[in-house]
Short mmCIF file of C-alpha atoms and ligand atoms in Angstrom, two decimals:
data_model
loop_
_atom_site.label_atom_id
_atom_site.label_comp_id
_atom_site.label_asym_id
_atom_site.label_seq_id
_atom_site.Cartn_x
_atom_site.Cartn_y
_atom_site.Cartn_z
CA MET A 9 -112.52 37.68 -16.47
CA SER A 10 -112.62 34.20 -14.94
CA ARG A 11 -113.56 33.84 -11.28
CA SER A 12 -110.08 32.48 -10.32
CA SER A 13 -108.25 35.36 -12.03
CA VAL A 14 -110.56 37.85 -10.23
CA SER A 15 -109.87 36.29 -6.85
CA ARG A 16 -106.14 36.17 -7.67
CA ALA A 17 -106.22 39.88 -8.61
CA ILE A 18 -108.13 40.75 -5.41
CA SER A 19 -105.77 38.77 -3.19
CA ARG A 20 -102.73 40.38 -4.87
CA GLU A 21 -104.29 43.82 -4.28
CA LEU A 22 -105.02 42.94 -0.62
CA ILE A 23 -101.45 41.69 -0.07
CA TRP A 24 -100.14 44.90 -1.62
CA VAL A 25 -102.43 47.01 0.62
CA ALA A 26 -101.38 45.00 3.73
CA ILE A 27 -97.62 45.34 3.00
CA SER A 28 -97.77 49.06 2.06
CA LEU A 29 -100.03 49.84 5.03
CA GLY A 30 -97.62 47.87 7.28
CA ILE A 31 -94.69 49.99 6.08
CA PHE A 32 -96.62 53.24 6.68
CA LEU A 33 -97.74 52.09 10.15
CA PHE A 34 -94.15 51.17 11.02
CA PHE A 35 -93.12 54.66 9.92
CA ALA A 36 -95.93 56.19 12.06
CA TRP A 37 -94.80 54.12 15.08
CA LEU A 38 -91.25 55.40 14.58
CA THR A 39 -92.27 59.06 14.16
CA GLY A 40 -95.41 59.19 16.31
CA PHE A 41 -97.35 61.04 13.51
CA TRP A 42 -100.21 58.56 13.28
CA VAL A 43 -102.90 60.79 11.68
CA LEU A 44 -100.51 62.43 9.23
CA THR A 45 -99.10 59.09 8.15
CA LEU A 46 -102.61 57.69 7.65
CA PHE A 47 -103.56 60.67 5.41
CA ALA A 48 -100.28 60.27 3.51
CA TYR A 49 -101.11 56.59 2.95
CA ILE A 50 -104.63 57.38 1.68
CA PHE A 51 -103.18 60.05 -0.64
CA PHE A 52 -100.51 57.62 -1.90
CA TYR A 53 -103.13 54.90 -2.51
CA LEU A 54 -105.42 57.30 -4.42
CA ILE A 55 -102.57 58.54 -6.62
CA ARG A 56 -101.67 54.96 -7.43
CA GLN A 57 -105.29 54.18 -8.45
CA ILE A 58 -105.61 57.36 -10.55
CA TRP A 59 -102.31 56.61 -12.32
CA SER A 60 -103.46 53.05 -13.06
CA PHE A 61 -106.76 54.38 -14.39
CA TYR A 62 -104.88 56.84 -16.63
CA GLN A 63 -102.65 53.99 -17.94
CA PHE A 64 -105.75 51.81 -18.50
CA GLU A 65 -107.57 54.46 -20.49
CA ALA A 66 -104.46 55.62 -22.43
CA CYS A 67 -103.60 52.04 -23.40
CA LEU A 68 -107.14 51.47 -24.68
CA ARG A 69 -106.82 54.61 -26.78
CA GLU A 70 -103.45 53.25 -27.95
CA VAL A 71 -101.55 56.38 -26.77
CA PRO A 72 -97.86 55.70 -27.56
CA ASN A 73 -95.22 55.22 -24.83
CA VAL A 74 -97.68 54.49 -22.03
CA ASP A 75 -97.21 51.19 -20.22
CA SER A 76 -100.20 49.05 -19.42
CA PRO A 77 -101.37 49.18 -15.75
CA GLN A 78 -99.45 46.77 -13.51
CA THR A 79 -101.56 46.99 -10.36
CA GLY A 80 -103.81 44.14 -9.17
CA ILE A 81 -107.36 44.67 -10.43
CA TRP A 82 -106.50 47.25 -13.14
CA GLU A 83 -103.96 44.89 -14.68
CA GLU A 84 -106.56 42.12 -14.82
CA LEU A 85 -109.27 44.46 -16.13
CA TYR A 86 -106.95 45.77 -18.85
CA SER A 87 -105.97 42.26 -19.92
CA LEU A 88 -109.66 41.31 -20.25
CA VAL A 89 -110.74 44.47 -22.14
CA SER A 90 -107.75 44.39 -24.50
CA HIS A 91 -108.44 40.71 -25.21
CA LYS A 92 -112.06 41.54 -26.10
CA GLN A 93 -110.91 44.53 -28.13
CA ARG A 94 -108.51 42.34 -30.15
CA ALA A 95 -111.26 39.77 -30.80
CA LEU A 96 -113.69 42.50 -31.95
CA LYS A 97 -111.06 44.03 -34.22
CA LYS A 98 -110.35 40.63 -35.74
CA ARG A 99 -114.05 40.11 -36.40
CA ALA A 100 -114.45 43.60 -37.86
CA ASP A 101 -111.40 43.02 -40.12
CA LEU A 102 -112.91 39.76 -41.30
CA GLN A 103 -116.25 41.43 -42.03
CA ASN A 104 -114.57 44.30 -43.84
CA ASN A 105 -112.63 41.81 -45.87
CA LYS A 106 -115.81 39.92 -46.78
CA SER A 107 -117.76 43.04 -47.70
CA GLU A 108 -114.80 44.25 -49.81
CA GLN A 109 -114.75 40.88 -51.57
CA PHE A 110 -118.52 41.04 -52.11
CA HIS A 111 -118.27 44.60 -53.41
CA ALA A 112 -115.44 43.62 -55.79
CA ALA A 113 -117.42 40.59 -57.02
CA SER A 114 -120.57 42.62 -57.74
CA MET A 115 -118.44 45.28 -59.44
CA ALA A 116 -116.92 42.61 -61.69
CA LEU A 117 -120.31 41.01 -62.61
CA PRO A 118 -121.13 41.26 -66.33
CA ILE A 119 -124.79 41.91 -65.38
CA ALA A 120 -125.68 45.54 -64.75
CA ILE A 121 -126.87 46.03 -61.15
CA VAL A 122 -128.33 49.22 -59.67
CA SER A 123 -129.56 49.58 -56.11
CA LEU A 124 -132.50 51.98 -55.87
CA THR A 125 -134.52 53.57 -53.08
CA LYS A 126 -138.30 53.24 -52.90
CA ASN A 127 -138.56 56.35 -55.11
CA HIS A 128 -136.12 54.97 -57.69
CA LYS A 129 -133.23 57.16 -56.57
CA ILE A 130 -129.85 55.63 -57.44
CA GLU A 131 -127.95 54.44 -54.37
CA TRP A 132 -125.23 52.26 -55.81
CA PHE A 133 -124.31 50.58 -59.11
CA ASN A 134 -121.64 48.31 -60.55
CA ASN A 135 -119.24 48.77 -63.47
CA ALA A 136 -121.54 47.06 -66.00
CA ALA A 137 -124.39 49.42 -65.05
CA GLN A 138 -122.06 52.38 -65.41
CA THR A 139 -121.24 51.33 -68.99
CA LEU A 140 -124.74 50.25 -70.05
CA LEU A 141 -126.74 53.09 -68.51
CA SER A 142 -123.99 55.72 -68.88
CA ILE A 143 -124.28 56.69 -65.22
CA LYS A 144 -121.51 58.30 -63.21
CA PRO A 145 -120.81 58.26 -59.46
CA SER A 146 -122.10 61.86 -59.37
CA ASP A 147 -125.54 60.53 -60.45
CA THR A 148 -125.99 58.83 -57.07
CA GLY A 149 -129.19 60.23 -55.51
CA ARG A 150 -130.76 61.06 -58.90
CA LYS A 151 -133.97 59.39 -60.04
CA LEU A 152 -133.31 56.64 -62.57
CA GLU A 153 -136.17 57.93 -64.78
CA THR A 154 -134.23 61.12 -65.41
CA LEU A 155 -131.38 59.10 -66.93
CA VAL A 156 -133.22 56.30 -68.76
CA ARG A 157 -136.13 57.75 -70.69
CA GLN A 158 -137.40 54.63 -72.47
CA PRO A 159 -141.22 54.60 -71.86
CA GLU A 160 -141.67 50.81 -71.48
CA PHE A 161 -138.74 50.73 -69.02
CA ILE A 162 -140.20 53.59 -66.97
CA GLN A 163 -143.61 51.92 -66.97
CA TYR A 164 -142.00 48.66 -65.75
CA LEU A 165 -140.10 50.53 -63.05
CA LYS A 166 -143.31 52.08 -61.74
CA GLN A 167 -145.17 48.77 -61.51
CA LYS A 168 -146.00 47.59 -57.99
CA GLU A 169 -146.10 43.87 -58.77
CA LEU A 170 -142.78 42.95 -60.31
CA GLU A 171 -143.13 39.25 -60.90
CA LYS A 172 -142.20 38.99 -64.55
CA PRO A 173 -139.02 40.21 -66.21
CA LEU A 174 -139.19 42.71 -69.05
CA PHE A 175 -137.42 42.02 -72.35
CA LEU A 176 -136.19 45.13 -74.11
CA GLU A 177 -135.24 44.58 -77.73
CA ALA A 178 -133.43 47.91 -77.94
CA PHE A 179 -132.08 49.82 -74.98
CA MET A 180 -130.03 52.97 -74.48
CA GLY A 181 -129.30 53.22 -78.20
CA GLN A 182 -128.16 49.57 -78.47
CA THR A 183 -130.08 47.20 -80.73
CA ARG A 184 -129.55 44.22 -78.47
CA THR A 185 -132.01 42.37 -76.25
CA TYR A 186 -131.80 42.94 -72.50
CA ARG A 187 -133.59 41.07 -69.75
CA CYS A 188 -134.61 43.55 -67.10
CA GLU A 189 -135.72 42.49 -63.63
CA ILE A 190 -136.43 44.40 -60.43
CA PHE A 191 -136.55 42.89 -56.93
CA ASP A 192 -137.54 44.31 -53.58
CA TYR A 193 -134.57 43.37 -51.45
CA TYR A 194 -134.20 45.34 -48.24
CA HIS A 195 -136.83 47.40 -46.40
CA GLY A 196 -138.41 48.57 -49.68
CA HIS A 197 -135.08 49.10 -51.45
CA ARG A 198 -134.99 47.73 -54.97
CA LEU A 199 -132.39 45.98 -57.03
CA LEU A 200 -132.46 46.47 -60.79
CA MET A 201 -130.70 43.87 -62.94
CA LEU A 202 -130.10 44.23 -66.66
CA GLU A 203 -128.60 41.30 -68.52
CA ASP A 204 -127.61 41.10 -72.18
CA VAL A 205 -129.52 38.03 -73.47
CA HIS A 206 -129.28 38.93 -77.14
CA GLU A 207 -127.79 35.61 -78.35
CA LEU A 208 -130.11 33.44 -76.26
CA TYR A 209 -133.17 35.50 -77.16
CA ASN A 210 -132.25 35.35 -80.84
CA LEU A 211 -131.78 31.59 -80.73
CA ALA A 212 -135.16 31.12 -79.05
CA LYS A 213 -136.74 33.43 -81.65
CA ILE A 214 -135.10 31.52 -84.50
CA ARG A 215 -136.39 28.25 -83.04
CA LYS A 216 -139.92 29.60 -82.63
CA ASP A 217 -139.92 31.14 -86.13
CA PHE A 218 -138.56 27.93 -87.62
CA VAL A 219 -141.23 25.76 -85.98
CA ALA A 220 -143.98 28.21 -86.98
CA ASN A 221 -142.73 28.50 -90.60
CA ALA A 222 -142.12 24.76 -91.01
CA SER A 223 -145.58 23.94 -89.63
CA HIS A 224 -147.12 26.52 -91.90
CA GLU A 225 -145.26 25.20 -94.97
CA LEU A 226 -146.22 21.60 -94.18
CA ARG A 227 -149.87 22.38 -93.61
CA THR A 228 -150.88 22.89 -97.28
CA PRO A 229 -149.14 19.87 -98.88
CA LEU A 230 -150.45 17.70 -96.08
CA THR A 231 -154.01 18.92 -96.62
CA VAL A 232 -153.66 17.99 -100.32
CA VAL A 233 -152.24 14.52 -99.53
CA ASN A 234 -154.98 13.97 -96.98
CA GLY A 235 -157.66 15.10 -99.43
CA TYR A 236 -156.49 12.62 -102.10
CA LEU A 237 -156.26 9.82 -99.53
CA GLU A 238 -159.82 10.52 -98.41
CA MET A 239 -160.98 10.54 -102.03
CA MET A 240 -159.41 7.11 -102.59
CA ILE A 241 -160.84 5.67 -99.39
CA ASP A 242 -164.29 6.97 -100.36
CA VAL A 243 -164.32 4.80 -103.55
CA PRO A 244 -163.37 1.37 -102.19
CA ASP A 245 -164.64 -0.46 -105.33
CA GLN A 246 -162.01 1.17 -107.54
CA ILE A 247 -159.07 0.35 -105.26
CA PRO A 248 -157.22 -2.97 -105.53
CA ILE A 249 -157.83 -5.04 -102.39
CA PHE A 250 -154.13 -5.13 -101.31
CA TRP A 251 -154.04 -1.27 -101.27
CA LYS A 252 -156.93 -0.91 -98.80
CA LYS A 253 -154.96 -1.53 -95.59
CA PRO A 254 -151.92 0.61 -96.53
CA LEU A 255 -154.23 3.43 -97.64
CA GLY A 256 -156.13 3.29 -94.34
CA GLN A 257 -152.84 3.50 -92.40
CA MET A 258 -151.55 6.36 -94.58
CA HIS A 259 -154.77 8.25 -93.94
CA HIS A 260 -154.53 7.64 -90.18
CA GLN A 261 -150.91 8.83 -90.06
CA SER A 262 -151.57 11.89 -92.21
CA LEU A 263 -154.40 12.87 -89.86
CA ARG A 264 -151.98 12.50 -86.93
CA MET A 265 -149.43 14.69 -88.70
CA GLN A 266 -152.12 17.26 -89.36
CA ALA A 267 -153.08 17.27 -85.69
CA ILE A 268 -149.42 17.73 -84.66
CA ILE A 269 -149.00 20.61 -87.11
CA GLU A 270 -152.17 22.30 -85.86
CA ASP A 271 -150.94 21.98 -82.26
CA LEU A 272 -147.49 23.34 -83.18
CA LEU A 273 -149.15 26.32 -84.88
CA THR A 274 -151.37 26.87 -81.84
CA LEU A 275 -148.28 26.82 -79.59
CA SER A 276 -146.38 29.35 -81.69
CA LYS A 277 -149.45 31.59 -81.81
CA ILE A 278 -149.65 31.50 -78.00
CA GLU A 279 -145.92 32.21 -77.67
CA SER A 280 -146.02 35.12 -80.10
CA ASP A 281 -147.60 37.43 -77.48
CA THR A 282 -150.34 38.56 -79.87
CA LEU A 283 -152.91 37.15 -77.43
CA VAL A 284 -152.81 40.29 -75.28
CA ASN A 285 -154.63 42.21 -78.01
CA ALA A 286 -157.53 39.73 -77.99
CA ILE A 287 -158.45 39.85 -74.30
CA THR A 288 -162.21 39.91 -73.69
CA VAL A 289 -164.65 38.75 -71.01
CA VAL A 290 -165.03 35.02 -71.66
CA LYS A 291 -168.32 33.39 -70.67
CA VAL A 292 -166.66 30.22 -69.45
CA ASP A 293 -169.94 28.64 -68.39
CA GLU A 294 -171.24 28.86 -71.97
CA VAL A 295 -167.96 27.61 -73.46
CA LEU A 296 -168.04 24.61 -71.11
CA LYS A 297 -171.71 23.88 -71.88
CA ASN A 298 -170.89 23.68 -75.60
CA ILE A 299 -167.98 21.34 -74.87
CA GLU A 300 -170.30 19.25 -72.67
CA VAL A 301 -172.70 18.70 -75.59
CA ASP A 302 -169.86 17.29 -77.78
CA ILE A 303 -168.42 15.23 -74.95
CA ARG A 304 -171.77 13.65 -74.03
CA TYR A 305 -172.34 12.84 -77.71
CA LEU A 306 -168.97 11.07 -77.92
CA TYR A 307 -168.65 9.38 -74.55
CA SER A 308 -171.96 9.16 -72.66
CA GLU A 309 -172.47 5.49 -73.57
CA ASP A 310 -169.19 4.37 -72.03
CA TYR A 311 -168.54 6.80 -69.16
CA ASP A 312 -170.19 8.30 -66.10
CA ILE A 313 -169.97 12.04 -66.90
CA HIS A 314 -170.54 14.94 -64.47
CA PHE A 315 -170.40 18.61 -65.44
CA LEU A 316 -170.83 20.96 -62.44
CA ILE A 317 -170.76 24.46 -63.89
CA GLU A 318 -171.53 27.61 -61.92
CA GLU A 319 -173.79 29.83 -64.03
CA GLY A 320 -172.70 33.31 -65.08
CA LEU A 321 -169.08 32.88 -64.06
CA THR A 322 -166.89 34.82 -66.50
CA LEU A 323 -163.15 35.21 -66.88
CA LYS A 324 -161.01 37.95 -68.43
CA GLY A 325 -158.92 36.29 -71.12
CA VAL A 326 -158.75 35.05 -74.70
CA GLU A 327 -161.56 32.66 -75.64
CA GLU A 328 -159.98 30.35 -78.23
CA PRO A 329 -156.87 29.41 -76.23
CA LEU A 330 -158.94 29.01 -73.05
CA LYS A 331 -161.27 26.72 -74.93
CA SER A 332 -158.28 24.60 -76.01
CA VAL A 333 -157.20 24.35 -72.33
CA PHE A 334 -160.61 23.00 -71.34
CA THR A 335 -160.89 20.63 -74.32
CA ASN A 336 -157.36 19.27 -73.92
CA LEU A 337 -157.83 18.52 -70.22
CA ILE A 338 -161.31 17.05 -70.66
CA SER A 339 -160.42 14.89 -73.69
CA ASN A 340 -157.26 13.64 -71.91
CA ALA A 341 -159.45 12.51 -69.00
CA PHE A 342 -161.45 10.27 -71.36
CA ARG A 343 -158.43 9.09 -73.37
CA TYR A 344 -156.62 7.95 -70.23
CA THR A 345 -159.63 6.46 -68.43
CA PRO A 346 -160.81 2.96 -69.36
CA LYS A 347 -164.45 2.57 -70.40
CA GLY A 348 -166.84 2.43 -67.45
CA GLY A 349 -164.87 5.10 -65.57
CA LYS A 350 -166.07 8.43 -64.22
CA VAL A 351 -165.07 11.94 -65.36
CA SER A 352 -166.11 15.09 -63.47
CA VAL A 353 -165.64 18.63 -64.73
CA ARG A 354 -166.06 21.51 -62.29
CA TRP A 355 -166.08 25.28 -62.80
CA TYR A 356 -166.79 27.23 -59.62
CA SER A 357 -165.79 30.22 -57.52
CA ASP A 358 -164.94 30.69 -53.86
CA ALA A 359 -163.24 33.34 -51.72
CA SER A 360 -159.84 32.60 -53.29
CA GLY A 361 -160.99 32.98 -56.92
CA LEU A 362 -162.23 30.91 -59.86
CA HIS A 363 -161.38 27.26 -60.28
CA PHE A 364 -161.46 24.76 -63.13
CA GLU A 365 -161.00 21.05 -62.36
CA VAL A 366 -161.14 17.82 -64.31
CA GLU A 367 -161.16 14.65 -62.24
CA ASP A 368 -161.00 11.13 -63.69
CA THR A 369 -160.87 7.59 -62.37
CA GLY A 370 -158.34 6.59 -65.03
CA ILE A 371 -154.90 5.02 -65.22
CA GLY A 372 -153.20 7.75 -63.16
CA ILE A 373 -149.61 8.98 -63.48
CA SER A 374 -146.69 8.07 -61.25
CA LYS A 375 -144.95 10.89 -59.37
CA GLU A 376 -141.68 10.97 -61.34
CA HIS A 377 -143.52 12.02 -64.53
CA LEU A 378 -145.65 14.81 -63.05
CA SER A 379 -143.09 17.65 -63.35
CA ARG A 380 -142.34 16.81 -67.02
CA LEU A 381 -145.86 16.32 -68.40
CA THR A 382 -146.10 19.85 -69.80
CA GLU A 383 -142.90 19.47 -71.87
CA ARG A 384 -143.47 19.25 -75.61
CA PHE A 385 -143.83 15.63 -76.79
CA TYR A 386 -143.38 14.22 -73.29
CA ARG A 387 -145.58 11.16 -72.85
CA VAL A 388 -145.71 8.58 -70.08
CA ASP A 389 -146.65 5.84 -72.52
CA THR A 390 -145.88 6.87 -76.12
CA ALA A 391 -147.73 3.95 -77.73
CA ARG A 392 -150.90 4.59 -75.72
CA SER A 393 -150.79 8.31 -76.49
CA ARG A 394 -150.44 7.65 -80.25
CA GLU A 395 -153.13 4.99 -80.23
CA SER A 396 -155.60 7.37 -78.65
CA GLY A 397 -154.77 10.08 -81.22
CA GLY A 398 -152.50 12.16 -78.96
CA THR A 399 -149.98 14.65 -80.32
CA GLY A 400 -147.91 14.97 -77.13
CA LEU A 401 -148.48 18.73 -77.23
CA GLY A 402 -151.81 19.11 -75.40
CA LEU A 403 -150.45 19.85 -71.94
CA ALA A 404 -147.68 22.10 -73.36
CA ILE A 405 -150.46 24.20 -74.92
CA VAL A 406 -152.37 24.17 -71.61
CA LYS A 407 -149.28 25.34 -69.70
CA HIS A 408 -148.54 28.23 -72.08
CA VAL A 409 -152.15 29.43 -72.25
CA LEU A 410 -152.47 29.34 -68.46
CA GLU A 411 -149.21 31.29 -68.08
CA LYS A 412 -150.68 34.00 -70.29
CA HIS A 413 -153.71 34.06 -67.97
CA ASP A 414 -151.57 34.31 -64.80
CA SER A 415 -152.48 30.79 -63.78
CA GLU A 416 -150.74 27.42 -63.68
CA LEU A 417 -151.63 23.78 -64.10
CA LYS A 418 -151.80 21.65 -60.94
CA ILE A 419 -151.79 17.87 -61.17
CA GLN A 420 -152.67 15.35 -58.49
CA SER A 421 -152.57 11.72 -59.50
CA GLN A 422 -152.40 8.21 -58.16
CA ILE A 423 -151.49 5.22 -60.31
CA GLY A 424 -154.55 3.06 -60.97
CA LYS A 425 -156.90 5.45 -59.15
CA GLY A 426 -157.08 8.53 -61.35
CA SER A 427 -156.02 12.14 -61.68
CA ILE A 428 -157.16 15.69 -60.99
CA PHE A 429 -155.97 18.41 -63.36
CA SER A 430 -156.85 21.87 -62.04
CA CYS A 431 -156.09 25.55 -62.42
CA ASP A 432 -157.04 28.65 -60.42
CA PHE A 433 -157.77 32.15 -61.71
CA LEU A 434 -158.00 35.39 -59.77
P1 ADP B 26 -150.94 13.42 -75.42
O1 ADP B 26 -151.36 13.91 -76.74
O2 ADP B 26 -149.88 12.37 -75.49
O3 ADP B 26 -152.08 13.05 -74.55
P2 ADP B 26 -150.57 15.60 -73.58
O4 ADP B 26 -149.60 16.71 -73.60
O5 ADP B 26 -152.02 15.93 -73.60
O6 ADP B 26 -150.17 14.65 -74.76
O7 ADP B 26 -150.30 14.73 -72.28
C1 ADP B 26 -148.98 14.34 -72.00
C2 ADP B 26 -148.98 13.02 -71.28
O8 ADP B 26 -149.58 13.15 -70.00
C3 ADP B 26 -149.80 11.96 -71.96
O9 ADP B 26 -149.08 11.28 -72.96
C4 ADP B 26 -150.18 11.04 -70.81
O10 ADP B 26 -149.12 10.13 -70.58
C5 ADP B 26 -150.25 11.98 -69.64
N1 ADP B 26 -151.64 12.35 -69.29
C6 ADP B 26 -152.30 13.47 -69.64
N2 ADP B 26 -153.54 13.51 -69.11
C7 ADP B 26 -153.67 12.37 -68.41
C8 ADP B 26 -154.72 11.80 -67.60
N3 ADP B 26 -155.88 12.44 -67.42
N4 ADP B 26 -154.49 10.62 -67.01
C9 ADP B 26 -153.32 9.97 -67.16
N5 ADP B 26 -152.30 10.44 -67.91
C10 ADP B 26 -152.45 11.62 -68.51
#
């Protein structure tokens, strides 16, 4: 109620009181019944207020055939409250509309969605979930485990840390691949999402199998070709002079191809998930000391090398792939650092976990490349990579191995100053 409308309502009420009181007083003067007339006036005034209050309340309750109050303050009060009421109703209608739209949209989603309580009791689900999980509205309140009895699904559901999705290659009697993911979404409530990714999953599998098979098939013929080339190079006297250079180049290229094939095979081995079965306690300090011996043998004349390795620091993981992470990062540091530079390798622990770092004073990498370096065959300078014997797969291998060890590669770099490649383990 604005201040001017309040004062207008009060002045109208006062004018009404003055006029009606004037009439009653005139009547009292005529009749001489002053006290009686005064009581009659008070009674009349009270009845008027009670009637207005009744109208006010009845109108708010939307009782039919009751007029809105027409007296001073009540009229103003009613106009204000009904205005607010209309605004609230409009807002509520709008919200209802939105939540209906949202409900309809989630119902129409092709992904199965189930809302669960902390104890996995079903609260709500959409049409796709109804079809996929064969659940009915009467199942609301039941534990999901009593309806879906697949052990790996139940185990996933019971996990506390739900960071990674689960891929189910057969589910609820269907031989299709489903991507299953669970999120905490509201005060401990959980949202289960099941998406049919059969085609995509199959395509990725076909690609992986193709790369693995092709690399495997190419490996043997290439070893034979390489063997013959080496044999020829080893007997330079029996080779015509004009064949020496082409033979040298053929040998170099076949070695490069061999390296690429080995890296492709390593990648498909890492992707095939068989690593989980080979987890042991890896003595990283010993692994790094062995690498240090080779590195010093190869590079100590041309580089300033520092290995700072904390003794006895072990890591739960798979040794061979971890070793390829360390070798890839360390050999990259030398390959991309001009002679005379410095390379430091650190393996240490602190309160936040275990850390591996390789720091170089090399050519550095500009920012726009950093996010793409772990893509297969992505190189900043293709010619330089090839010249230094690179396959373009080293950092892709590093990324995949680290993922399997719940870690990730971090890169800090400055053009012309050098780079730090690091990863943290828990
Ligand atoms: P490559 O066999 O080409 O070295 P990688 O996957 O190991 O392939 O690395 C990808 C690219 O990242 C390299 O081609 C290079 O451009 C860049 N790179 C990797 N390590 C370093 C480094 N320490 N300093 C500068 N550039 C680097």
